């Protein structure tokens, strides 16, 4: 009985614990809302050391999760990390603060190929953080023939040995590329056009995984797949037998960016953080933890030759790359089509 | 005064009393909690299901029935049926596999009992993700199970265990077995050994004693176990993703996609959720009323 | 009956083997050299050393334990009270109330999370321990209530009657007779609550703040980078600690007999 009472007391005390416990009163703080594991803790700690700004780092696993929590208004975030097509929508809806470039002198470090892109041509609202591509990984121990494009991947002989991202928009875009249609023309008519192609592809897939497709490849349960370049880079670092190729029909280049939501409480702190992250020595630290494509030209100069040679991080040649555009209502259609086709093809 | 109230309580013991002031006062915390944290969120979900999708997720305050029209699509019906089938198979397997364990623990001595309960629960105090990925390590073609079977010569080639329906069921049963064992255990524990002895003395074989005496007496525990496994199993999609390779969508995946995927279609997700809620709510309410009538008379 | 008992014991042993197989793998892989933790490449204890430095991970475990304990305590109180009151008193809307209590079990976690978040914003409650505990209790206490109700069904009225006969007040009858009777159900419910809360991910995402990240959130966040063996290590450390605590409690109890 006394134990029960003690339990109840603990519970009551816990409930009465003020929610903001742990934050030093009066300290300046920055509410950072980013992709899981995208900003190394060391980078954050060193920022705090230098500026005395306490960073509250909350994480999400998808753009939509971020949007859900952002617009609930529960916490006023100072920085978010949306992908390029979400930036476009956020700008359209007026949900981002215009950047004060005077506070971000290091902006000059961004490589030219990351400027002038459709989602934010003048980098008025966003700063590229990390970039990557979606391409083909092949376990060359198991697959000896060259695999250069989507059509090569989805062949009957690879049935049940393929892993692809569990991302309806990606899948539809690959089909658009393969049929020679513009990848961002995601309309009802085009979706209907590529539906049969996707329907022929899905029964060949063994695993759908957007979180950790490297697992199935490392396990040897699948021999090839279409995955994020970051995953491929990690695989390449683990074992050189995993090659990465950008599909010749065309590939998605995604860019994750730092942006400041409208009404952010600490805009100055946010600008400081952006400028800090753009320093070459800081940016290269991030690259070492996450082998994505670093849009910071100065930071790239600080990479080791081995890192620079990772084909997944820095694909050679002049590949055909496109960023995603905001597709509005068609997103609903995309989701439905893939759900339908998965259901038809599934076991 | 004290004697009166005791006498009153005395007379009414074993039957249901009208609530009176005390009854309502004691119920107040629960009532407030339910209204605040169940009714209010459910109402929000219900309202959202009649609104329009916002560009960046969220809703636009325009009334529409389109979401419910979308729910009526045969694809989603097939998905819901599949989810129900998986949940039902999981529940039956948990019942079959878990009942004997619950029985053993319930009939064990008090010290053994607590030890066994802890043994049963402790594995589930590890992270779900790590546990499930451990199953990947066990079931994969170069994994533990296949290595053992190949080594023993039982099979010539590795079995395709992972990324199959079987793997999903295995994962689901693994996750929910304790939630079948615990409620049944507490029902078994109160069984009067004398009743079972009597049945056996009167010539019933163990099987008959089980079916005619033990099962009916532990029926409330079984019912609770079924509820606590079937309903959550309907919604759990993570096992399908990790052990099943995400090949076919469960209803949980579909709803998740509306909030966490490209679709950004909260109202549709809310409509699906409301449909599930109404179906479950009505079923539960009907069953509950019937139970009360049986237990307490009307 | 011994033959039957032996059979049951054998079966229970098999089930426990089933339960502990992935745990054994989990513990084994906490010593895996490979960072990616998918294939075994060699033995090392570096991940346990890494735990010392990984304050974020350890703090998230602490948060999870605080939340789970508070959740269990409140769930036990609400669930037992609810089960008992709905049994004892004839409320008009009993079935409706019961249905409402169990509703959070069927509502998909994403929706529950989003709607609770909206609710918290509307009533102006800042995200933190309170909001997480509230959301956990909401879907945990039905488990306690179900177990308690199952235990109350078919309760012999003679039990309470005897207590009242001997001069107890209804409150005393509850505390001294009913609660001990309900103990197995309360323990079942508490174990289920604790387990559910400890591993809860989706609802917690929506109702947690930066400072109150729980272990599941922390672990899920690391999937993209790879679930490195330090995550196995912290799980191993935790269950080892639990097992030790149980063994110690058992030993103490035996000594005090």
Coordinates of C-alpha atoms in Angstrom, one line a residue, chain A residues 14-25 29 31 56 58 69 72-77 265, chain B residues 37, chain C residues 67 116-135 203-212:
Chain A
X14 CA 6.6 14.1 -12.5
X15 CA 3.5 15.7 -13.8
X16 CA 4.2 18.9 -12.0
X17 CA 7.7 19.0 -13.4
X18 CA 7.7 22.2 -15.5
X19 CA 8.1 21.2 -19.2
X20 CA 11.0 23.5 -19.8
X21 CA 13.2 21.9 -17.2
X22 CA 16.8 21.7 -18.0
X23 CA 17.2 25.0 -19.8
X24 CA 19.3 27.6 -18.0
X25 CA 17.2 30.6 -17.4
X29 CA 18.5 29.4 -27.3
X31 CA 15.3 25.8 -31.8
X56 CA 17.5 22.6 -28.8
X58 CA 14.6 18.2 -32.4
X69 CA 4.9 19.6 -36.1
X72 CA 0.9 22.8 -35.1
X73 CA 2.6 25.8 -33.5
X74 CA 3.6 23.9 -30.4
X75 CA 7.2 25.0 -30.6
X76 CA 8.5 28.0 -32.5
X77 CA 11.4 26.7 -34.5
X265 CA 11.9 33.8 -32.3
Chain B
X37 CA -7.8 13.2 -23.9
Chain C
X67 CA 8.0 8.6 -18.5
X116 CA -3.2 15.3 -29.1
X117 CA -0.6 17.7 -30.4
X118 CA -3.3 20.0 -31.7
X119 CA -5.2 19.6 -28.4
X120 CA -2.1 20.6 -26.4
X121 CA -1.6 23.6 -28.6
X122 CA -5.2 24.7 -28.2
X123 CA -5.1 24.4 -24.4
X124 CA -1.7 26.0 -24.4
X125 CA 0.2 23.1 -22.8
X126 CA 3.9 23.3 -23.6
X127 CA 5.5 20.1 -24.9
X128 CA 7.5 18.2 -22.4
X129 CA 7.3 15.4 -19.8
X130 CA 3.7 16.2 -19.0
X131 CA 2.4 16.0 -22.5
X132 CA 4.3 12.7 -23.2
X133 CA 3.0 11.1 -20.0
X134 CA -0.5 12.3 -20.7
X135 CA -0.5 10.8 -24.2
X203 CA 2.8 9.4 -30.4
X204 CA 5.9 10.4 -28.5
X205 CA 7.4 12.1 -31.6
X206 CA 4.5 14.5 -31.7
X207 CA 4.3 15.2 -28.0
X208 CA 7.9 15.4 -27.0
X209 CA 10.2 18.4 -26.9
X210 CA 14.0 18.6 -27.7
X211 CA 14.9 18.1 -24.0
X212 CA 12.6 15.2 -23.4

